[in-house]
């Protein structure tokens, strides 16, 4: 069973089964904001039903980034009357142009979403766009600040802040190694340091998966990522013809390390 956890005044997080996604809920006096909608119509309905146990207010949705478990449930909310879907412009572009390619990842959990056959299986692309400047969304009595710290876990990671709580999506990975498939490792470390610098403003920091995180957890993740970049760079310089020799020195599992090296080579910043 999924359960709500209160994380500050008017702020809640729902840990859903399956993907163990953290769905955020911010409740104002006029509207409520749902942060991430799950990996298909089944989980999306579970999330919507849980939200409706908390509030009957009109809803707006935020997609923190363009990975299937964070936006494949959008159509359920659209059918329920939601018309305002927030996302970073890069997130919206990714969903619009390549979102269908992610259907193959949900065959077991969401067979209808996987095949594209059934109710609420269409992709709903964010239509309320955040770019480089923060956007304030008034929910009535509480304001949510949507902002972008640059590329990291993806090129379109959106954060949501309230006076008590910061929702960071998968920029912070708790309980598992980071996922690097379309990441920007060096810039991700920068984003984590920025989050750490902001941490004192918030009572709670909510990752996309896992438990609420401390400042020390974020700092450790940033330092680990920075060290991994340095170690991989040195190993690649030592053995330029075989970058996989960097894998044993990295602090991640073999598969994560392969993706880490691949993305590091593809996204290397010139200084």
Coordinates of C-alpha atoms in Angstrom, one line a residue, residues 9-270:
X9 CA 3.0 22.5 6.3
X10 CA 0.7 21.6 3.4
X11 CA 3.4 19.3 1.8
X12 CA 3.1 15.6 1.4
X13 CA 5.0 12.8 -0.3
X14 CA 3.4 9.5 -1.5
X15 CA 5.8 6.5 -2.0
X16 CA 4.2 4.4 -4.7
X17 CA 4.8 0.7 -5.1
X18 CA 6.6 -0.8 -8.1
X19 CA 9.0 2.0 -9.0
X20 CA 9.1 3.4 -5.4
X21 CA 8.4 6.8 -6.9
X22 CA 8.0 9.7 -4.6
X23 CA 5.0 11.8 -5.7
X24 CA 4.8 15.2 -4.1
X25 CA 1.6 17.0 -3.2
X26 CA 1.4 20.7 -2.2
X27 CA -2.0 21.8 -1.0
X28 CA -3.1 25.4 -1.2
X29 CA -6.5 26.9 -0.5
X30 CA -7.4 27.2 -4.2
X31 CA -5.4 24.5 -6.0
X32 CA -3.1 21.6 -5.3
X33 CA 0.1 20.7 -7.1
X34 CA 1.1 17.0 -7.9
X35 CA 4.7 16.4 -8.6
X36 CA 5.3 13.4 -10.9
X37 CA 2.6 11.0 -12.0
X38 CA 4.0 7.5 -12.3
X39 CA 4.9 5.1 -15.0
X40 CA 1.5 4.6 -16.7
X41 CA -2.3 4.6 -16.3
X42 CA -2.3 1.9 -13.5
X43 CA 0.1 3.8 -11.3
X44 CA -1.3 7.2 -12.4
X45 CA -4.7 6.1 -11.2
X46 CA -3.3 4.9 -7.9
X47 CA -1.6 8.3 -7.4
X48 CA -4.7 10.3 -8.5
X49 CA -6.9 8.2 -6.1
X50 CA -4.5 8.9 -3.2
X51 CA -4.5 12.6 -4.0
X52 CA -8.3 12.7 -4.0
X53 CA -8.2 11.2 -0.5
X54 CA -6.3 14.2 0.5
X55 CA -7.9 17.0 -1.4
X56 CA -10.7 17.7 -3.9
X57 CA -9.1 21.0 -5.1
X58 CA -8.3 21.6 -8.8
X59 CA -4.9 20.2 -9.6
X60 CA -1.8 21.2 -11.5
X61 CA 0.9 18.7 -12.4
X62 CA 4.7 19.1 -12.5
X63 CA 7.0 16.6 -14.3
X64 CA 10.5 16.9 -12.7
X65 CA 12.1 15.4 -15.8
X66 CA 11.5 13.2 -18.9
X67 CA 11.9 9.7 -17.5
X68 CA 8.9 7.5 -17.9
X69 CA 8.2 6.9 -14.2
X70 CA 7.7 10.6 -13.7
X71 CA 5.4 11.4 -16.6
X72 CA 3.7 8.3 -18.1
X73 CA 0.8 8.9 -15.7
X74 CA 0.0 12.3 -17.1
X75 CA -2.9 11.1 -19.2
X76 CA -4.8 9.9 -16.2
X77 CA -4.7 13.4 -14.7
X78 CA -5.6 15.0 -18.1
X79 CA -8.7 12.8 -18.2
X80 CA -9.6 13.9 -14.7
X81 CA -9.6 17.5 -15.9
X82 CA -6.1 18.7 -15.3
X83 CA -5.0 21.2 -18.0
X84 CA -1.8 22.7 -16.6
X85 CA 1.3 20.5 -16.8
X86 CA 4.6 22.1 -15.8
X87 CA 8.0 21.0 -17.0
X88 CA 11.3 22.4 -18.1
X89 CA 11.5 23.2 -21.9
X90 CA 14.1 20.4 -22.4
X91 CA 11.8 18.0 -20.6
X92 CA 8.9 18.9 -22.8
X93 CA 11.0 18.5 -25.9
X94 CA 12.3 15.1 -24.9
X95 CA 8.8 13.8 -24.1
X96 CA 7.4 15.2 -27.4
X97 CA 10.2 13.9 -29.6
X98 CA 11.3 10.7 -27.9
X99 CA 8.9 9.8 -25.2
X100 CA 7.4 6.9 -27.1
X101 CA 10.8 5.2 -27.0
X102 CA 10.5 4.7 -23.3
X103 CA 7.4 2.5 -23.5
X104 CA 9.6 -0.6 -23.7
X105 CA 10.7 -0.1 -20.1
X106 CA 7.2 -0.6 -18.6
X107 CA 6.1 -3.9 -20.1
X108 CA 5.7 -5.7 -16.7
X109 CA 4.3 -2.9 -14.6
X110 CA 2.2 -1.2 -17.2
X111 CA 1.4 -3.5 -20.2
X112 CA -1.1 -1.1 -21.7
X113 CA 1.3 1.7 -21.6
X114 CA 4.0 -0.5 -23.1
X115 CA 1.9 -1.4 -26.2
X116 CA 0.1 1.9 -26.4
X117 CA -3.3 0.2 -26.4
X118 CA -5.9 1.0 -23.8
X119 CA -7.2 3.9 -21.8
X120 CA -4.9 6.9 -20.9
X121 CA -1.8 5.6 -22.7
X122 CA -1.2 8.7 -24.8
X123 CA 1.7 11.0 -23.9
X124 CA 0.7 14.3 -22.4
X125 CA 3.5 16.8 -22.9
X126 CA 4.1 19.6 -20.4
X127 CA 2.4 22.8 -21.7
X128 CA 3.4 25.2 -19.0
X129 CA 7.1 25.8 -19.6
X130 CA 10.0 26.8 -17.3
X131 CA 13.2 28.0 -18.8
X132 CA 16.2 29.6 -17.1
X133 CA 14.2 31.9 -14.8
X134 CA 12.2 30.6 -11.7
X135 CA 8.4 30.5 -12.0
X136 CA 6.1 31.1 -9.1
X137 CA 2.9 29.1 -9.0
X138 CA 0.3 30.5 -6.6
X139 CA -1.8 27.7 -5.1
X140 CA -3.7 30.0 -2.7
X141 CA -2.0 30.6 0.6
X142 CA 1.2 28.8 -0.5
X143 CA 3.5 29.5 -3.5
X144 CA 5.5 26.8 -5.2
X145 CA 8.8 28.0 -6.9
X146 CA 9.7 26.0 -10.0
X147 CA 13.4 26.4 -10.9
X148 CA 16.2 25.0 -13.0
X149 CA 19.8 24.5 -11.9
X150 CA 21.2 23.4 -15.3
X151 CA 21.9 19.9 -16.7
X152 CA 22.5 17.0 -14.3
X153 CA 20.5 13.8 -14.1
X154 CA 19.1 14.9 -17.5
X155 CA 19.1 18.1 -19.4
X156 CA 15.7 19.2 -18.0
X157 CA 15.6 18.6 -14.3
X158 CA 13.1 20.8 -12.5
X159 CA 13.1 21.5 -8.8
X160 CA 10.0 22.6 -6.8
X161 CA 10.4 24.6 -3.6
X162 CA 8.0 25.7 -0.9
X163 CA 8.7 27.5 2.4
X164 CA 9.4 24.2 4.1
X165 CA 10.2 21.6 1.4
X166 CA 12.4 21.1 -1.6
X167 CA 11.5 18.5 -4.2
X168 CA 14.5 17.6 -6.3
X169 CA 13.4 14.8 -8.5
X170 CA 16.2 12.4 -9.5
X171 CA 18.9 14.9 -9.1
X172 CA 19.3 13.3 -5.7
X173 CA 19.3 9.5 -5.8
X174 CA 18.7 7.8 -2.4
X175 CA 18.8 4.1 -1.9
X176 CA 20.4 3.2 -5.3
X177 CA 23.3 4.2 -7.5
X178 CA 22.7 7.2 -9.8
X179 CA 21.3 6.5 -13.2
X180 CA 23.6 8.0 -15.8
X181 CA 22.0 7.0 -19.2
X182 CA 21.3 10.6 -20.3
X183 CA 23.2 12.4 -17.6
X184 CA 25.8 15.2 -17.6
X185 CA 28.1 13.9 -14.8
X186 CA 30.3 17.0 -14.3
X187 CA 27.3 19.4 -14.4
X188 CA 25.4 17.0 -12.1
X189 CA 28.0 17.5 -9.4
X190 CA 27.6 21.2 -9.8
X191 CA 23.9 21.0 -9.4
X192 CA 24.3 18.9 -6.3
X193 CA 26.6 21.5 -4.7
X194 CA 24.0 24.1 -5.5
X195 CA 21.3 22.1 -3.8
X196 CA 23.6 21.6 -0.8
X197 CA 24.0 25.4 -0.6
X198 CA 20.2 25.8 -0.7
X199 CA 19.5 23.0 1.8
X200 CA 19.5 25.3 4.9
X201 CA 16.4 27.1 3.6
X202 CA 14.3 24.0 3.8
X203 CA 13.2 21.6 6.5
X204 CA 12.8 18.7 4.1
X205 CA 14.5 17.6 0.9
X206 CA 12.6 15.0 -1.1
X207 CA 14.4 13.0 -3.7
X208 CA 12.6 11.3 -6.7
X209 CA 13.0 7.9 -5.0
X210 CA 13.9 7.0 -1.5
X211 CA 13.7 8.7 1.9
X212 CA 14.0 12.4 2.7
X213 CA 17.6 13.4 2.6
X214 CA 20.0 15.4 4.8
X215 CA 22.5 18.0 3.7
X216 CA 25.3 15.5 4.4
X217 CA 23.7 13.0 2.0
X218 CA 23.7 15.5 -0.8
X219 CA 27.3 16.6 -0.1
X220 CA 28.4 13.0 -0.1
X221 CA 26.7 12.3 -3.4
X222 CA 28.3 15.5 -4.9
X223 CA 31.8 14.5 -3.6
X224 CA 31.4 10.9 -4.8
X225 CA 30.4 12.1 -8.2
X226 CA 33.3 14.6 -8.4
X227 CA 35.8 12.0 -7.3
X228 CA 34.4 9.5 -9.9
X229 CA 34.9 12.1 -12.6
X230 CA 38.5 12.6 -11.6
X231 CA 39.2 8.9 -11.3
X232 CA 37.6 8.1 -14.7
X233 CA 39.5 11.0 -16.4
X234 CA 42.8 9.7 -15.1
X235 CA 42.1 6.1 -16.1
X236 CA 41.0 7.2 -19.6
X237 CA 44.2 9.2 -20.0
X238 CA 46.3 6.2 -18.8
X239 CA 44.5 3.8 -21.2
X240 CA 42.8 5.8 -23.9
X241 CA 42.2 2.8 -26.1
X242 CA 40.1 1.0 -23.4
X243 CA 38.0 3.3 -21.3
X244 CA 36.4 0.3 -19.6
X245 CA 39.5 -0.1 -17.5
X246 CA 38.2 2.8 -15.4
X247 CA 35.3 0.6 -14.2
X248 CA 37.1 -1.1 -11.2
X249 CA 38.1 2.3 -9.7
X250 CA 34.6 3.8 -9.8
X251 CA 32.3 3.8 -6.8
X252 CA 29.3 2.5 -8.8
X253 CA 28.1 -0.9 -10.1
X254 CA 29.5 -2.2 -13.4
X255 CA 26.5 -1.2 -15.5
X256 CA 26.2 2.3 -13.9
X257 CA 30.0 2.7 -14.4
X258 CA 29.8 1.8 -18.1
X259 CA 27.1 4.5 -18.6
X260 CA 29.0 6.9 -16.5
X261 CA 32.1 6.6 -18.7
X262 CA 30.1 6.8 -21.9
X263 CA 28.3 10.0 -20.8
X264 CA 31.5 11.5 -19.4
X265 CA 33.2 11.0 -22.8
X266 CA 30.1 12.4 -24.7
X267 CA 29.6 15.4 -22.5
X268 CA 33.1 16.4 -21.4
X269 CA 33.5 20.1 -20.6
X270 CA 36.6 21.9 -21.9

